[in-house]
Amino acid sequence: MKQLTLIAGFLLTVCSINAQTSAKPKPEFTGKIPPKQLIAKRTTQKIVIDGELNDEAWKDASIATDFVEFRPTVGAPEDAAAKTVTYIMYSDDGIYFGGYVHERSKDSIATELKGRDGFGNNDFIGLILDTYKDNLNGFEYFITPLNEQWDAKVAPNPNGNQEDFSWNAVWQSGAKIHEDGWSFEMFIPYGAIRFGKKEVQDWGINITRRRQKTGQQFMWSPIDPTVNGFLTQEGYWNGLTNIKPPIRLQFSPYFSTYVNHFPANQPGIKNTTTQVNGGMDVKYGINQAFTLDATLIPDFGQVQSDNQVLNLTPFEVQFNENRTFFTEGTELFSKGNLFYSRRIGGSPLHLYDVYGQLNSNEKIIRNPTESKLINASKISGRTQKGLGIGVLNAITKAQHATIENINSKEQRTIETDPLTNYNILVLDQTLKYNSSISLINTNVMRSGNDYDANVTAGLFSLNDKKNTWNVSGKLAYSQLLGYLPEGKNKNGYNHNLSFGKTSGRLNFNVWQELSDTKYTHRDLGYFTNNNFLDHGFWANYRWIKPKDWYNRIFLNMNGRVSKLFTPFEGIKETYQNASLNFNAEVQSKKLWWIGTFIGFNSKQNDFYEPRATGYYFTRKPSLAIGGWVFSNEAKKYSFSAQVFTRRIFQFYNSQGVDVLTNQTYRFNNKLSVSNRLNFLPRFNNIGFSALDNGTVVFARRKVNTIENILNVKYSFTNMMWLTFRMRHYLSSVDNKEYFTLEKNGLLTANPSFNKNMNRNVNFFNIDMVYTWQFAPGSFLNVVWKNSIFTQDSFIEQNYFKNFGNTLESDQNNNLSLKVIYFLDYLQLKRKPKHS
């Protein structure tokens, strides 16, 4: 019955998408000067995309020139020796965009081969299209002098426009470097854009240019950085006539094979295993504005290894999402912060319950730590009336642990995760003056007797006519269906409200967030805790006009105070914490960033660190100071250094230090090496250690964490590159003294606790990836992964000995090959007029 309800809702959504066909009125221009205009010109001539600009058709194109500096000197004209001249036109098949980017000499051009979607140390030029002319949504296409591409989708954000660079489209480009600059050509097929069906269309447009060595960025339509949103300051491309959205049907079948080796050296378990996979990604344009993306029998085995850490906090670690399907084009699903895609295919619901169901003569043979994704699909887009619709659905298969009788060798299975369906529905309506309202629903349905989860939230972001003031908020209601005894539901409530100024040199925001004791969005979102009432503010002031010694200065201040919404059982305290922070940052004329920070935390009552009901831990006030410096990234050698320290005025004066460094050296535009080294010692750190027969045991300890990451990148061509990433993470916990946490939040000595709770944890990973883009949208990847995990109670004080011991431990090695081939229905059906 649950599945039928889901299917019916899915079909109704698709039907409503196809019903949206009416036109959207033109938005008002709110800038101080009239927007620039271009007349759209059509071509029927053949154009070779090689970066040369020698085809006759370019003579009839619209010309966009007279660029204006965006940063650091806002409003300044281009240097006469470094002019930008661009051309744009359209055809029956797509958009042609080309130009000549003048420079003083060839040596003035910044180039680095970085691979698809890698910014690198590059000059670039980019085309920004607002096809619905709503000042909220857009598409961006960038090219470098070495003809490397990246692209992005632009979505609305309360603080302006948000760029999603994980979005990818398939389009063509060419570039060529000359003695006095570089030239480029792009062809963007209509299949790589979304737009309406009106016979005559006017689009928003802007063009941006970056000069990396001088730190300058220019815009064709001037941008004032103190105004909220860069699409609100776009120019217009008027009169595109009789362009028809094409059939958008694209397939990306894949084939992959894996060889894995781990020296288990146990009877019945193979040290070396192999695997062969096949599947397909499908992209289909339902209509002119909406796209269906589906991944059938997905394979994510080649994604970058997670940055695993030793987690001493009471909350789970939030990992980055590296699976392309869940990062590309998901801006709608991120609204309201209710969706954490790692929940899909994550840890089974009852992963650890197995250990409590073992008999004395049984052992665990197999207990999968991840659920298997069967398939996933998403629909997203926006109608001409500004209604954005997003639907995401994914199914994971049931997982089972295998238990074996030690004596009889009989095996049985325990279900650790049921067949599960994950679903998200988003409705996002844009309004006047860069405003919007949204409705989000997340739903998790599980087969069998496990509970289901549902969260519904309404969002609003309203700006005034001058796009200066904003009021926004969220109201959310959560349900855990069948979670409580007798199958009753657990229902919770959450809201946040904010008011602020979003344009001008001085911006600020005041906010409130409340959550009752039953609210949660953990089943499909990242969630730490509920039961709070928080108030806060932030403010910033900026100087953006360069002076004698600086380009820009930013001053920021923020503060918050938190209390429990409802007291915990047996605890009278409701106050949690309060903080106040200041920071300042300046960009020098040498393009260095230098900043400083100071922060104060008041006394804190921590209700979560004890990991036991009826307890809280009181921390004394603390003071933090720090600073950072980032050198000019356009140089061959660049570095950054950040140093912070916090002193907690506890009876042992706990102190933490963070030293974060990063160095990059570019040997040439093909080879670069970078190293990130993080050193995070904690002296006299006070924290939870164990639960001992009902006693909450805390420890005074030295926690030492070192993270060392080496990255090497070599590009053979702009279509073929090799990356090497090595990460070693070491974290040790050396307990010096144990305490008992009392009910009043204070600690008393516990000399009788004599368990060894010391920990020495190492994670070591290598990700080496060879990539060849052998055709547009088509890739061959060869990946070698090496991983080591060690854990011990003995703490080796010498870092290099510890590292050597780690390398001598058992290693998991994985070698894989994956081929993805891009097929476009239109290309298969007919040959285009360009080359």
Short mmCIF file of N, CA and C in Angstrom, two decimals, residues 70-213:
data_model
loop_
_atom_site.label_atom_id
_atom_site.label_comp_id
_atom_site.label_asym_id
_atom_site.label_seq_id
_atom_site.Cartn_x
_atom_site.Cartn_y
_atom_site.Cartn_z
N PHE A 70 34.99 44.17 -11.62
CA PHE A 70 34.14 43.74 -10.51
C PHE A 70 34.95 43.69 -9.21
N ARG A 71 36.18 43.26 -9.29
CA ARG A 71 37.08 43.27 -8.14
C ARG A 71 38.52 43.22 -8.63
N PRO A 72 39.47 43.84 -7.92
CA PRO A 72 39.23 44.53 -6.64
C PRO A 72 38.69 45.95 -6.77
N THR A 73 38.90 46.64 -7.91
CA THR A 73 38.47 48.03 -8.05
C THR A 73 37.12 48.06 -8.73
N VAL A 74 36.06 48.15 -7.97
CA VAL A 74 34.71 48.07 -8.50
C VAL A 74 34.43 49.25 -9.43
N GLY A 75 33.99 48.93 -10.66
CA GLY A 75 33.57 49.96 -11.60
C GLY A 75 34.64 50.50 -12.51
N ALA A 76 35.90 50.08 -12.33
CA ALA A 76 36.98 50.59 -13.18
C ALA A 76 36.90 49.96 -14.57
N PRO A 77 37.23 50.74 -15.63
CA PRO A 77 37.22 50.17 -16.99
C PRO A 77 38.41 49.25 -17.21
N GLU A 78 38.33 48.44 -18.25
CA GLU A 78 39.44 47.56 -18.59
C GLU A 78 40.65 48.36 -19.06
N ASP A 79 41.82 47.78 -18.81
CA ASP A 79 43.06 48.33 -19.35
C ASP A 79 42.98 48.30 -20.88
N ALA A 80 43.44 49.35 -21.51
CA ALA A 80 43.36 49.44 -22.98
C ALA A 80 44.13 48.32 -23.65
N ALA A 81 45.18 47.80 -23.00
CA ALA A 81 45.99 46.73 -23.58
C ALA A 81 45.45 45.34 -23.25
N ALA A 82 44.37 45.31 -22.47
CA ALA A 82 43.82 44.01 -22.06
C ALA A 82 42.31 44.00 -22.24
N LYS A 83 41.86 44.46 -23.39
CA LYS A 83 40.44 44.53 -23.69
C LYS A 83 39.85 43.14 -23.93
N THR A 84 38.58 43.02 -23.66
CA THR A 84 37.83 41.79 -23.92
C THR A 84 36.77 42.08 -24.97
N VAL A 85 36.77 41.31 -26.04
CA VAL A 85 35.77 41.45 -27.10
C VAL A 85 35.12 40.08 -27.29
N THR A 86 33.81 40.00 -27.10
CA THR A 86 33.11 38.72 -27.22
C THR A 86 31.98 38.84 -28.23
N TYR A 87 31.60 37.70 -28.78
CA TYR A 87 30.56 37.61 -29.80
C TYR A 87 29.58 36.51 -29.40
N ILE A 88 28.29 36.75 -29.67
CA ILE A 88 27.29 35.75 -29.33
C ILE A 88 26.19 35.73 -30.40
N MET A 89 25.74 34.52 -30.72
CA MET A 89 24.63 34.33 -31.67
C MET A 89 24.01 32.97 -31.39
N TYR A 90 22.91 32.70 -32.08
CA TYR A 90 22.23 31.42 -31.86
C TYR A 90 21.81 30.82 -33.20
N SER A 91 21.53 29.53 -33.15
CA SER A 91 21.09 28.82 -34.36
C SER A 91 19.92 27.92 -33.98
N ASP A 92 19.54 27.06 -34.91
CA ASP A 92 18.47 26.10 -34.61
C ASP A 92 18.89 25.08 -33.56
N ASP A 93 20.20 24.92 -33.38
CA ASP A 93 20.69 23.85 -32.51
C ASP A 93 21.20 24.32 -31.16
N GLY A 94 21.65 25.59 -31.07
CA GLY A 94 22.22 26.02 -29.80
C GLY A 94 22.81 27.41 -29.87
N ILE A 95 23.68 27.73 -28.95
CA ILE A 95 24.26 29.06 -28.79
C ILE A 95 25.74 29.01 -29.11
N TYR A 96 26.19 29.98 -29.87
CA TYR A 96 27.61 30.15 -30.18
C TYR A 96 28.13 31.37 -29.43
N PHE A 97 29.21 31.17 -28.71
CA PHE A 97 29.81 32.24 -27.94
C PHE A 97 31.32 32.18 -28.16
N GLY A 98 31.90 33.31 -28.56
CA GLY A 98 33.33 33.36 -28.84
C GLY A 98 33.89 34.71 -28.50
N GLY A 99 35.22 34.82 -28.62
CA GLY A 99 35.80 36.12 -28.32
C GLY A 99 37.31 36.11 -28.36
N TYR A 100 37.85 37.31 -28.21
CA TYR A 100 39.30 37.51 -28.14
C TYR A 100 39.59 38.23 -26.83
N VAL A 101 40.44 37.62 -26.02
CA VAL A 101 40.79 38.15 -24.70
C VAL A 101 42.20 38.71 -24.80
N HIS A 102 42.32 40.01 -24.95
CA HIS A 102 43.61 40.65 -25.17
C HIS A 102 44.44 40.68 -23.89
N GLU A 103 45.75 40.57 -24.03
CA GLU A 103 46.70 40.69 -22.93
C GLU A 103 47.92 41.45 -23.42
N ARG A 104 48.72 41.92 -22.46
CA ARG A 104 49.92 42.67 -22.81
C ARG A 104 50.93 41.77 -23.54
N SER A 105 51.00 40.50 -23.13
CA SER A 105 51.90 39.56 -23.77
C SER A 105 51.42 38.15 -23.42
N LYS A 106 52.02 37.17 -24.09
CA LYS A 106 51.67 35.78 -23.80
C LYS A 106 51.99 35.43 -22.35
N ASP A 107 53.06 36.02 -21.80
CA ASP A 107 53.47 35.73 -20.43
C ASP A 107 52.47 36.24 -19.39
N SER A 108 51.59 37.13 -19.81
CA SER A 108 50.60 37.67 -18.87
C SER A 108 49.42 36.72 -18.66
N ILE A 109 49.33 35.67 -19.46
CA ILE A 109 48.21 34.73 -19.39
C ILE A 109 48.53 33.65 -18.36
N ALA A 110 47.61 33.42 -17.42
CA ALA A 110 47.78 32.38 -16.40
C ALA A 110 47.15 31.09 -16.91
N THR A 111 47.93 30.02 -16.94
CA THR A 111 47.44 28.73 -17.44
C THR A 111 47.88 27.60 -16.51
N GLU A 112 46.99 26.66 -16.32
CA GLU A 112 47.30 25.42 -15.60
C GLU A 112 46.30 24.37 -16.03
N LEU A 113 46.78 23.21 -16.42
CA LEU A 113 45.89 22.09 -16.74
C LEU A 113 45.42 21.48 -15.43
N LYS A 114 44.13 21.55 -15.20
CA LYS A 114 43.59 21.12 -13.91
C LYS A 114 42.53 20.02 -14.07
N GLY A 115 42.08 19.76 -15.30
CA GLY A 115 41.03 18.77 -15.50
C GLY A 115 39.65 19.40 -15.49
N ARG A 116 38.66 18.63 -15.93
CA ARG A 116 37.28 19.10 -15.98
C ARG A 116 36.82 19.58 -14.60
N ASP A 117 36.25 20.78 -14.56
CA ASP A 117 35.70 21.37 -13.33
C ASP A 117 36.76 21.76 -12.31
N GLY A 118 38.02 21.87 -12.74
CA GLY A 118 39.06 22.31 -11.82
C GLY A 118 39.47 23.74 -12.14
N PHE A 119 39.26 24.66 -11.24
CA PHE A 119 39.57 26.07 -11.51
C PHE A 119 41.06 26.27 -11.74
N GLY A 120 41.87 25.81 -10.78
CA GLY A 120 43.30 25.93 -10.94
C GLY A 120 43.77 27.38 -11.00
N ASN A 121 45.00 27.55 -11.42
CA ASN A 121 45.61 28.87 -11.54
C ASN A 121 45.43 29.35 -12.97
N ASN A 122 44.20 29.68 -13.31
CA ASN A 122 43.86 29.96 -14.70
C ASN A 122 43.16 31.30 -14.88
N ASP A 123 43.45 31.95 -16.00
CA ASP A 123 42.53 32.95 -16.51
C ASP A 123 41.30 32.20 -17.03
N PHE A 124 40.18 32.88 -17.07
CA PHE A 124 39.00 32.24 -17.67
C PHE A 124 38.02 33.29 -18.15
N ILE A 125 37.09 32.86 -18.97
CA ILE A 125 35.96 33.68 -19.37
C ILE A 125 34.71 32.82 -19.25
N GLY A 126 33.61 33.43 -18.81
CA GLY A 126 32.41 32.66 -18.56
C GLY A 126 31.16 33.36 -19.06
N LEU A 127 30.22 32.56 -19.53
CA LEU A 127 28.93 33.04 -20.01
C LEU A 127 27.87 32.66 -18.98
N ILE A 128 27.09 33.64 -18.55
CA ILE A 128 26.03 33.43 -17.55
C ILE A 128 24.69 33.73 -18.20
N LEU A 129 23.79 32.74 -18.18
CA LEU A 129 22.48 32.88 -18.84
C LEU A 129 21.37 32.70 -17.82
N ASP A 130 20.48 33.67 -17.76
CA ASP A 130 19.26 33.59 -16.95
C ASP A 130 18.10 33.43 -17.93
N THR A 131 17.83 32.19 -18.31
CA THR A 131 16.91 31.93 -19.42
C THR A 131 15.46 32.27 -19.10
N TYR A 132 15.10 32.31 -17.81
CA TYR A 132 13.73 32.67 -17.43
C TYR A 132 13.63 34.13 -16.99
N LYS A 133 14.77 34.81 -16.99
CA LYS A 133 14.82 36.24 -16.68
C LYS A 133 14.13 36.54 -15.34
N ASP A 134 14.40 35.67 -14.35
CA ASP A 134 13.79 35.86 -13.04
C ASP A 134 14.77 36.36 -11.99
N ASN A 135 16.03 36.61 -12.39
CA ASN A 135 17.08 37.12 -11.49
C ASN A 135 17.43 36.14 -10.37
N LEU A 136 17.00 34.88 -10.49
CA LEU A 136 17.21 33.92 -9.43
C LEU A 136 17.93 32.66 -9.89
N ASN A 137 17.62 32.21 -11.11
CA ASN A 137 18.13 30.93 -11.60
C ASN A 137 18.90 31.14 -12.89
N GLY A 138 20.00 30.42 -13.04
CA GLY A 138 20.79 30.60 -14.24
C GLY A 138 21.72 29.43 -14.51
N PHE A 139 22.45 29.55 -15.63
CA PHE A 139 23.42 28.54 -16.06
C PHE A 139 24.72 29.26 -16.40
N GLU A 140 25.85 28.65 -16.03
CA GLU A 140 27.16 29.26 -16.27
C GLU A 140 28.06 28.28 -17.01
N TYR A 141 28.84 28.82 -17.97
CA TYR A 141 29.75 28.01 -18.77
C TYR A 141 31.09 28.75 -18.86
N PHE A 142 32.16 28.08 -18.42
CA PHE A 142 33.47 28.72 -18.34
C PHE A 142 34.48 27.95 -19.19
N ILE A 143 35.49 28.70 -19.69
CA ILE A 143 36.57 28.09 -20.46
C ILE A 143 37.87 28.79 -20.12
N THR A 144 38.96 28.03 -20.13
CA THR A 144 40.29 28.56 -19.84
C THR A 144 41.10 28.67 -21.13
N PRO A 145 42.25 29.34 -21.09
CA PRO A 145 43.08 29.45 -22.31
C PRO A 145 43.57 28.09 -22.82
N LEU A 146 43.59 27.06 -21.97
CA LEU A 146 44.00 25.73 -22.40
C LEU A 146 42.80 24.85 -22.72
N ASN A 147 41.64 25.48 -22.88
CA ASN A 147 40.42 24.80 -23.32
C ASN A 147 39.94 23.76 -22.31
N GLU A 148 40.03 24.08 -21.04
CA GLU A 148 39.38 23.25 -20.04
C GLU A 148 38.07 23.90 -19.63
N GLN A 149 37.07 23.06 -19.37
CA GLN A 149 35.72 23.53 -19.12
C GLN A 149 35.32 23.34 -17.66
N TRP A 150 34.44 24.21 -17.20
CA TRP A 150 33.61 23.90 -16.04
C TRP A 150 32.30 24.67 -16.18
N ASP A 151 31.30 24.24 -15.45
CA ASP A 151 29.97 24.82 -15.58
C ASP A 151 29.27 24.76 -14.23
N ALA A 152 28.16 25.48 -14.13
CA ALA A 152 27.45 25.55 -12.85
C ALA A 152 26.00 25.95 -13.08
N LYS A 153 25.16 25.59 -12.13
CA LYS A 153 23.80 26.09 -12.07
C LYS A 153 23.72 27.13 -10.96
N VAL A 154 22.91 28.16 -11.20
CA VAL A 154 22.72 29.22 -10.22
C VAL A 154 21.32 29.08 -9.65
N ALA A 155 21.21 29.12 -8.33
CA ALA A 155 19.93 28.99 -7.65
C ALA A 155 19.78 30.11 -6.64
N PRO A 156 18.53 30.40 -6.23
CA PRO A 156 18.32 31.47 -5.25
C PRO A 156 18.84 31.11 -3.88
N ASN A 157 19.26 32.14 -3.15
CA ASN A 157 19.78 32.00 -1.80
C ASN A 157 19.40 33.27 -1.04
N PRO A 158 19.05 33.17 0.26
CA PRO A 158 18.67 34.38 1.00
C PRO A 158 19.72 35.48 0.94
N ASN A 159 21.00 35.10 0.76
CA ASN A 159 22.07 36.10 0.71
C ASN A 159 22.53 36.38 -0.71
N GLY A 160 21.70 36.08 -1.69
CA GLY A 160 22.06 36.35 -3.08
C GLY A 160 21.80 35.16 -3.96
N ASN A 161 22.77 34.84 -4.82
CA ASN A 161 22.66 33.69 -5.71
C ASN A 161 23.72 32.66 -5.33
N GLN A 162 23.36 31.40 -5.44
CA GLN A 162 24.25 30.31 -5.06
C GLN A 162 24.64 29.51 -6.30
N GLU A 163 25.95 29.30 -6.49
CA GLU A 163 26.45 28.57 -7.65
C GLU A 163 26.73 27.12 -7.27
N ASP A 164 26.22 26.20 -8.08
CA ASP A 164 26.42 24.77 -7.85
C ASP A 164 27.33 24.24 -8.95
N PHE A 165 28.63 24.10 -8.63
CA PHE A 165 29.61 23.68 -9.63
C PHE A 165 29.65 22.16 -9.79
N SER A 166 28.84 21.44 -9.04
CA SER A 166 28.77 19.99 -9.25
C SER A 166 27.91 19.64 -10.45
N TRP A 167 27.11 20.61 -10.92
CA TRP A 167 26.27 20.38 -12.11
C TRP A 167 27.14 20.33 -13.35
N ASN A 168 26.88 19.36 -14.23
CA ASN A 168 27.66 19.21 -15.45
C ASN A 168 26.76 19.12 -16.67
N ALA A 169 27.18 19.76 -17.73
CA ALA A 169 26.51 19.67 -19.02
C ALA A 169 27.54 19.26 -20.07
N VAL A 170 27.05 18.80 -21.21
CA VAL A 170 27.94 18.42 -22.30
C VAL A 170 27.85 19.48 -23.39
N TRP A 171 28.96 20.16 -23.67
CA TRP A 171 29.02 21.20 -24.69
C TRP A 171 30.42 21.22 -25.27
N GLN A 172 30.61 21.98 -26.34
CA GLN A 172 31.89 21.98 -27.05
C GLN A 172 32.60 23.32 -26.89
N SER A 173 33.92 23.26 -26.98
CA SER A 173 34.70 24.49 -26.87
C SER A 173 36.05 24.31 -27.55
N GLY A 174 36.66 25.43 -27.84
CA GLY A 174 38.01 25.47 -28.39
C GLY A 174 38.69 26.74 -27.93
N ALA A 175 40.00 26.70 -27.74
CA ALA A 175 40.74 27.89 -27.31
C ALA A 175 42.14 27.85 -27.92
N LYS A 176 42.70 29.03 -28.14
CA LYS A 176 44.04 29.13 -28.69
C LYS A 176 44.75 30.34 -28.11
N ILE A 177 46.00 30.15 -27.71
CA ILE A 177 46.81 31.23 -27.14
C ILE A 177 47.60 31.93 -28.25
N HIS A 178 47.60 33.27 -28.21
CA HIS A 178 48.33 34.08 -29.19
C HIS A 178 49.37 34.93 -28.46
N GLU A 179 50.14 35.67 -29.20
CA GLU A 179 51.17 36.51 -28.61
C GLU A 179 50.59 37.65 -27.79
N ASP A 180 49.40 38.12 -28.13
CA ASP A 180 48.80 39.25 -27.44
C ASP A 180 47.48 38.89 -26.76
N GLY A 181 47.30 37.62 -26.41
CA GLY A 181 46.07 37.23 -25.74
C GLY A 181 45.66 35.82 -26.11
N TRP A 182 44.38 35.52 -25.99
CA TRP A 182 43.88 34.20 -26.37
C TRP A 182 42.45 34.33 -26.89
N SER A 183 42.12 33.43 -27.78
CA SER A 183 40.78 33.42 -28.38
C SER A 183 40.08 32.13 -28.00
N PHE A 184 38.77 32.14 -28.09
CA PHE A 184 37.99 30.97 -27.69
C PHE A 184 36.68 30.90 -28.48
N GLU A 185 36.11 29.72 -28.52
CA GLU A 185 34.79 29.49 -29.10
C GLU A 185 34.06 28.45 -28.25
N MET A 186 32.75 28.64 -28.09
CA MET A 186 31.90 27.67 -27.41
C MET A 186 30.67 27.39 -28.27
N PHE A 187 30.23 26.15 -28.19
CA PHE A 187 28.90 25.81 -28.71
C PHE A 187 28.14 25.10 -27.61
N ILE A 188 27.05 25.72 -27.18
CA ILE A 188 26.23 25.17 -26.10
C ILE A 188 24.91 24.70 -26.70
N PRO A 189 24.72 23.42 -26.87
CA PRO A 189 23.46 22.93 -27.47
C PRO A 189 22.28 23.22 -26.54
N TYR A 190 21.11 23.36 -27.13
CA TYR A 190 19.93 23.65 -26.33
C TYR A 190 19.65 22.54 -25.31
N GLY A 191 20.17 21.35 -25.58
CA GLY A 191 20.00 20.27 -24.62
C GLY A 191 20.76 20.49 -23.33
N ALA A 192 21.72 21.45 -23.32
CA ALA A 192 22.51 21.74 -22.13
C ALA A 192 21.95 22.93 -21.35
N ILE A 193 20.77 23.42 -21.76
CA ILE A 193 20.12 24.57 -21.12
C ILE A 193 18.66 24.22 -20.91
N ARG A 194 18.02 24.93 -20.02
CA ARG A 194 16.58 24.80 -19.85
C ARG A 194 15.95 26.16 -20.10
N PHE A 195 14.89 26.19 -20.91
CA PHE A 195 14.24 27.46 -21.22
C PHE A 195 12.81 27.16 -21.66
N GLY A 196 12.03 28.23 -21.84
CA GLY A 196 10.61 28.08 -22.15
C GLY A 196 10.34 27.91 -23.63
N LYS A 197 9.04 27.89 -23.96
CA LYS A 197 8.60 27.64 -25.33
C LYS A 197 8.07 28.88 -26.03
N LYS A 198 8.22 30.06 -25.46
CA LYS A 198 7.69 31.26 -26.08
C LYS A 198 8.33 31.47 -27.45
N GLU A 199 7.57 32.01 -28.37
CA GLU A 199 8.08 32.22 -29.73
C GLU A 199 9.21 33.23 -29.75
N VAL A 200 9.08 34.30 -28.98
CA VAL A 200 10.13 35.31 -28.86
C VAL A 200 10.55 35.38 -27.40
N GLN A 201 11.84 35.22 -27.13
CA GLN A 201 12.30 35.17 -25.76
C GLN A 201 13.39 36.20 -25.51
N ASP A 202 13.35 36.77 -24.32
CA ASP A 202 14.41 37.65 -23.84
C ASP A 202 15.06 36.96 -22.64
N TRP A 203 16.37 36.84 -22.66
CA TRP A 203 17.09 36.18 -21.58
C TRP A 203 17.96 37.19 -20.83
N GLY A 204 18.17 36.92 -19.56
CA GLY A 204 19.20 37.63 -18.82
C GLY A 204 20.57 37.08 -19.22
N ILE A 205 21.57 37.96 -19.26
CA ILE A 205 22.91 37.52 -19.69
C ILE A 205 23.97 38.35 -18.98
N ASN A 206 25.08 37.71 -18.69
CA ASN A 206 26.27 38.42 -18.27
C ASN A 206 27.48 37.61 -18.70
N ILE A 207 28.60 38.29 -18.79
CA ILE A 207 29.86 37.65 -19.20
C ILE A 207 30.92 38.09 -18.20
N THR A 208 31.72 37.14 -17.74
CA THR A 208 32.75 37.46 -16.76
C THR A 208 34.11 37.03 -17.26
N ARG A 209 35.13 37.77 -16.89
CA ARG A 209 36.52 37.46 -17.26
C ARG A 209 37.40 37.56 -16.03
N ARG A 210 38.30 36.60 -15.89
CA ARG A 210 39.24 36.59 -14.77
C ARG A 210 40.66 36.72 -15.28
N ARG A 211 41.44 37.66 -14.70
CA ARG A 211 42.88 37.79 -14.94
C ARG A 211 43.58 37.35 -13.65
N GLN A 212 44.03 36.11 -13.63
CA GLN A 212 44.52 35.50 -12.40
C GLN A 212 45.77 36.19 -11.85
N LYS A 213 46.68 36.58 -12.71
CA LYS A 213 47.95 37.13 -12.24
C LYS A 213 47.79 38.51 -11.62
#
